[in-house]
Amino acid sequence: MSLPPKDWPLAEHSKALSAGATDWHLQRIGDKGPKLLFLHGTGASVHSWRDILPTLGAKAQTLAIDLPGQGYSPSTVRAYGLREMTVEIIALLEALDFYPDLIVGHSAGVPIALALQLDLPNSPKVFGISPALSAFGGPASLFFSAVARGLALTPIFAKGFSFFNGTTARTRYLIRETGSKISDEGIDLYRRLVANSDHTYAALCMMADWDLDAFRRRLRSEQIEALFWIGDTDRATPLSDLKEAMNHVKNVEIIVEPDAGHLLHEEKPERTIALVNQILDSPKTKKAP
């Protein structure tokens, strides 16, 4: 199993656990209160929640995970499709006996959160940040073009890709192109991830294996409930794309944040915490029979 280096954000809370086909890297803070699950987007890791988990962990049980193959969660099989990832996460939750009251997802983590809401017996609430429901958002969407997705996805290709993009200047440019402004620390953390070819390979495979068109059709045929939060300068998953993706989907509220880009939760962690608390305090809508 793999754990992050000691200088990784919140590394003191990191644990490793095998469940399903994945050797999971997870971070847990808090031992009482509601259960919160945090899912990062494509090409990211648990580091993106570093300014959020300690505060929420004082009143809730928080669990953040690296998705299969990404960050420090190596997988023994290609479990990178949306359905496969959902199955892997459910296996982890069962192993931990951790059934979340609220799932907080960012970018591509939002479709996973919605799939879990539909598949878990307790139908947890969903808070979606910068939802990627029509295309992959975030730095990954700029790393992995349609041309790249059409190439043979091999570890050798991923090594070359990581070598080209794993520089501070390149990472800074890619982050800026999402409409976000984050700290130098945040940029360096993304640089370290991109420079890891195993991480890059998993993110490439994730983009190649997902079928968001089919998932949107599922959302229109089943009942979901979610709060979506999106920045008005988000160039990776624009508001217009989100509204189009959610056409004919009920019980979804959208909040637009001024002067914020795709990495909304990293730009405005205090606002993120306030919205999570707001959702926790709100009553849960009963599903129609």
CSV table of C-alpha atoms in Angstrom, one decimal, residues 48-152:
chain,number,residue,atom,x,y,z
A,48,SER,CA,-7.7,19.8,-2.5
A,49,TRP,CA,-9.6,19.6,0.8
A,50,ARG,CA,-6.7,20.6,3.0
A,51,ASP,CA,-8.2,23.9,4.2
A,52,ILE,CA,-11.6,22.4,4.8
A,53,LEU,CA,-11.3,19.0,6.6
A,54,PRO,CA,-9.8,20.3,9.9
A,55,THR,CA,-12.6,22.7,10.5
A,56,LEU,CA,-15.4,20.4,9.6
A,57,GLY,CA,-13.7,17.5,11.4
A,58,ALA,CA,-14.3,19.4,14.7
A,59,LYS,CA,-18.1,18.7,14.4
A,60,ALA,CA,-18.4,15.9,11.9
A,61,GLN,CA,-16.8,12.6,10.8
A,62,THR,CA,-14.9,13.5,7.6
A,63,LEU,CA,-13.5,11.0,5.1
A,64,ALA,CA,-11.6,12.1,2.0
A,65,ILE,CA,-10.2,9.6,-0.5
A,66,ASP,CA,-7.9,9.5,-3.5
A,67,LEU,CA,-9.9,8.0,-6.4
A,68,PRO,CA,-8.7,4.7,-7.8
A,69,GLY,CA,-5.3,5.0,-9.5
A,70,GLN,CA,-4.9,8.7,-8.6
A,71,GLY,CA,-3.0,10.4,-5.9
A,72,TYR,CA,-1.8,7.6,-3.6
A,73,SER,CA,-4.6,5.0,-4.3
A,74,PRO,CA,-3.1,2.4,-6.7
A,75,SER,CA,-5.5,0.0,-8.3
A,76,THR,CA,-4.9,-3.5,-9.4
A,77,VAL,CA,-7.4,-3.3,-12.2
A,78,ARG,CA,-8.6,-0.6,-14.6
A,79,ALA,CA,-11.5,0.6,-12.4
A,80,TYR,CA,-11.7,4.0,-14.0
A,81,GLY,CA,-15.2,4.1,-15.5
A,82,LEU,CA,-18.0,5.8,-13.6
A,83,ARG,CA,-19.7,2.6,-12.7
A,84,GLU,CA,-16.5,0.8,-11.8
A,85,MET,CA,-15.4,3.7,-9.6
A,86,THR,CA,-18.8,3.7,-7.8
A,87,VAL,CA,-18.6,0.0,-7.1
A,88,GLU,CA,-15.0,0.4,-5.8
A,89,ILE,CA,-16.1,3.3,-3.5
A,90,ILE,CA,-19.1,1.3,-2.2
A,91,ALA,CA,-16.7,-1.6,-1.4
A,92,LEU,CA,-14.5,0.9,0.6
A,93,LEU,CA,-17.5,2.3,2.5
A,94,GLU,CA,-18.7,-1.1,3.4
A,95,ALA,CA,-15.2,-2.1,4.7
A,96,LEU,CA,-15.2,1.1,6.8
A,97,ASP,CA,-18.9,0.8,7.8
A,98,PHE,CA,-19.1,4.4,6.8
A,99,TYR,CA,-22.3,5.5,5.1
A,100,PRO,CA,-22.2,9.2,4.5
A,101,ASP,CA,-25.0,11.7,5.3
A,102,LEU,CA,-23.5,14.1,2.8
A,103,ILE,CA,-21.2,13.6,-0.1
A,104,VAL,CA,-19.1,16.6,-1.3
A,105,GLY,CA,-17.8,16.2,-4.8
A,106,HIS,CA,-15.7,18.5,-7.0
A,107,SER,CA,-15.8,18.5,-10.8
A,108,ALA,CA,-15.8,14.8,-11.9
A,109,GLY,CA,-16.3,13.9,-8.3
A,110,VAL,CA,-19.9,15.2,-8.6
A,111,PRO,CA,-21.2,12.5,-11.0
A,112,ILE,CA,-19.7,9.9,-8.7
A,113,ALA,CA,-21.5,11.6,-5.7
A,114,LEU,CA,-24.8,11.5,-7.6
A,115,ALA,CA,-24.3,7.8,-8.6
A,116,LEU,CA,-23.6,7.0,-4.9
A,117,GLN,CA,-26.8,8.9,-3.9
A,118,LEU,CA,-28.7,6.7,-6.3
A,119,ASP,CA,-27.0,3.4,-5.3
A,120,LEU,CA,-26.5,3.7,-1.5
A,121,PRO,CA,-29.4,2.6,0.7
A,122,ASN,CA,-29.4,5.8,2.7
A,123,SER,CA,-29.5,8.2,-0.3
A,124,PRO,CA,-27.0,10.8,1.1
A,125,LYS,CA,-27.3,14.5,0.3
A,126,VAL,CA,-25.0,15.8,-2.4
A,127,PHE,CA,-23.1,19.1,-2.6
A,128,GLY,CA,-21.5,19.5,-6.0
A,129,ILE,CA,-18.8,22.0,-6.5
A,130,SER,CA,-18.0,23.0,-10.2
A,131,PRO,CA,-19.9,19.9,-11.5
A,132,ALA,CA,-18.4,18.2,-14.6
A,133,LEU,CA,-21.6,16.7,-16.0
A,134,SER,CA,-21.2,17.5,-19.7
A,135,ALA,CA,-17.4,17.3,-19.9
A,136,PHE,CA,-14.4,16.8,-17.7
A,137,GLY,CA,-13.4,20.0,-15.9
A,138,GLY,CA,-10.4,21.3,-14.0
A,139,PRO,CA,-6.7,21.1,-15.0
A,140,ALA,CA,-7.3,17.6,-16.3
A,141,SER,CA,-9.6,18.9,-19.0
A,142,LEU,CA,-6.7,20.9,-20.3
A,143,PHE,CA,-4.1,18.1,-19.9
A,144,PHE,CA,-6.2,15.5,-21.7
A,145,SER,CA,-7.5,16.8,-25.0
A,146,ALA,CA,-9.7,14.8,-27.4
A,147,VAL,CA,-6.6,13.9,-29.3
A,148,ALA,CA,-5.0,12.5,-26.2
A,149,ARG,CA,-8.0,10.5,-25.4
A,150,GLY,CA,-7.9,8.9,-28.8
A,151,LEU,CA,-4.3,7.8,-28.4
A,152,ALA,CA,-3.3,4.4,-27.1
